[in-house]
């Protein structure tokens, strides 16, 4: 089986994990602080907050901003995304307002129209590509970089442009701690509130006084022990993944680009041809997935929010697209095999 995800476990991870086990620090512990400091340094950000996964990083960012602006409860985000991104808005007790995407799989900024109720715009750098935040927004931006750790355009690192950015360390992402997440910010008020929100809203760590609506999003010392061994690998992984994308482009005659590739997307002429391609890939032992989703088309979203608008491009991409792996441990032979199957599905 050629899988979508991979895990790099350096010797340093084994040593760090042994230390956790020997000292019995498997919940809270020093590796969490070390991981946060290393990641803040990597991003050149003032603060980094480790969380248990990317969904909770998103949720904590939104809950934190809502504590800062309690009279605003709407969040503008792309209709085409991974469901965890939009679920985090609902998890945080806020209302999603969807807008369509443009040609590059990213939120179409021309369609973003904030109102008095808008808490923030919440784009994602989907598939590891830049969401191209324009310079105009007066409105707060929270940036979901769960699929794009280490991505940068010539003038900015993903996650550093808005008030805060979130990351995931799920196995298909740039580095993995099994499950894991991170928030980065340069805003000291945001950092202070987020640290409380992610720890049940506690006023102080070891105090049963509560200041904010909170949740439990804490990263364990075991996750952080693995994370500490991987920070130095981020750029190397992205470089290998970009090289894999180039090989796909060459073998398929396509022209995809992502700064921090999360997958390789392919669009088909119809839903049927996409679904047949997924089957053929599966028969050949190649893991592939439908290309995210058009969230307002999900029945459970319609049940809760009713008709949320018409998003033709998001719908088209979600219903005719699939993705195949780009991870750093694929061999050239793997990619060639995947391309033989893909080319057979594209005739
Ligand atoms: C865009 C986006 N946001 C959020 C998440 C959630 O991350 P996690 O799986 O770590 O909860 C993902 C996960 O793949 C994602 O792709």
PDB file of C-alpha atoms and ligand atoms in Angstrom, residues 52-56 58 81-82 84-85 124-126 144-147 166-170 172-173 179-181 262 292, ligand 1:
ATOM      1  CA  UNK A  52      -3.501  18.530  21.278  1.00  0.00           C
ATOM      2  CA  UNK A  53      -4.421  18.793  17.574  1.00  0.00           C
ATOM      3  CA  UNK A  54      -5.080  21.267  14.765  1.00  0.00           C
ATOM      4  CA  UNK A  55      -8.856  21.293  15.233  1.00  0.00           C
ATOM      5  CA  UNK A  56      -8.389  22.504  18.804  1.00  0.00           C
ATOM      6  CA  UNK A  58      -8.449  26.464  15.348  1.00  0.00           C
ATOM      7  CA  UNK A  81     -12.056  23.289   2.916  1.00  0.00           C
ATOM      8  CA  UNK A  82     -11.431  20.354   5.235  1.00  0.00           C
ATOM      9  CA  UNK A  84     -12.357  20.382  10.752  1.00  0.00           C
ATOM     10  CA  UNK A  85     -11.728  23.988   9.698  1.00  0.00           C
ATOM     11  CA  UNK A 124      -6.807  28.337   5.163  1.00  0.00           C
ATOM     12  CA  UNK A 125      -3.649  27.808   3.115  1.00  0.00           C
ATOM     13  CA  UNK A 126      -5.313  24.787   1.543  1.00  0.00           C
ATOM     14  CA  UNK A 144      -5.519  28.124   9.300  1.00  0.00           C
ATOM     15  CA  UNK A 145      -2.133  26.709   8.243  1.00  0.00           C
ATOM     16  CA  UNK A 146      -2.927  23.152   9.347  1.00  0.00           C
ATOM     17  CA  UNK A 147      -1.954  21.792   5.929  1.00  0.00           C
ATOM     18  CA  UNK A 166      -2.821  27.480  13.518  1.00  0.00           C
ATOM     19  CA  UNK A 167      -0.970  24.295  12.532  1.00  0.00           C
ATOM     20  CA  UNK A 168      -1.602  20.560  12.675  1.00  0.00           C
ATOM     21  CA  UNK A 169       0.860  17.757  13.305  1.00  0.00           C
ATOM     22  CA  UNK A 170      -1.442  15.003  12.035  1.00  0.00           C
ATOM     23  CA  UNK A 172      -0.240  13.605   6.646  1.00  0.00           C
ATOM     24  CA  UNK A 173       1.199  17.029   7.529  1.00  0.00           C
ATOM     25  CA  UNK A 179      -1.935  14.139  16.837  1.00  0.00           C
ATOM     26  CA  UNK A 180      -0.818  17.660  17.616  1.00  0.00           C
ATOM     27  CA  UNK A 181      -1.408  21.324  16.971  1.00  0.00           C
ATOM     28  CA  UNK A 262       0.109  18.577   1.592  1.00  0.00           C
ATOM     29  CA  UNK A 292     -11.868  18.031   0.782  1.00  0.00           C
TER      30      UNK A 292
HETATM   31  C1  LIG B   1      -7.436  22.917   6.793  1.00  0.00           C
HETATM   32  C2  LIG B   1      -7.434  22.071   8.030  1.00  0.00           C
HETATM   33  N1  LIG B   1      -7.827  22.628   9.192  1.00  0.00           N
HETATM   34  C3  LIG B   1      -7.812  21.926  10.324  1.00  0.00           C
HETATM   35  C4  LIG B   1      -7.411  20.615  10.363  1.00  0.00           C
HETATM   36  C5  LIG B   1      -7.459  19.859  11.656  1.00  0.00           C
HETATM   37  O1  LIG B   1      -6.248  19.347  12.080  1.00  0.00           O
HETATM   38  P1  LIG B   1      -6.186  18.043  13.030  1.00  0.00           P
HETATM   39  O2  LIG B   1      -6.435  16.852  12.166  1.00  0.00           O
HETATM   40  O3  LIG B   1      -4.815  18.082  13.598  1.00  0.00           O
HETATM   41  O4  LIG B   1      -7.234  18.200  14.075  1.00  0.00           O
HETATM   42  C6  LIG B   1      -6.991  19.994   9.192  1.00  0.00           C
HETATM   43  C7  LIG B   1      -6.555  18.596   9.248  1.00  0.00           C
HETATM   44  O5  LIG B   1      -6.157  17.938   8.344  1.00  0.00           O
HETATM   45  C8  LIG B   1      -7.018  20.731   7.988  1.00  0.00           C
HETATM   46  O6  LIG B   1      -6.666  20.163   6.822  1.00  0.00           O
END
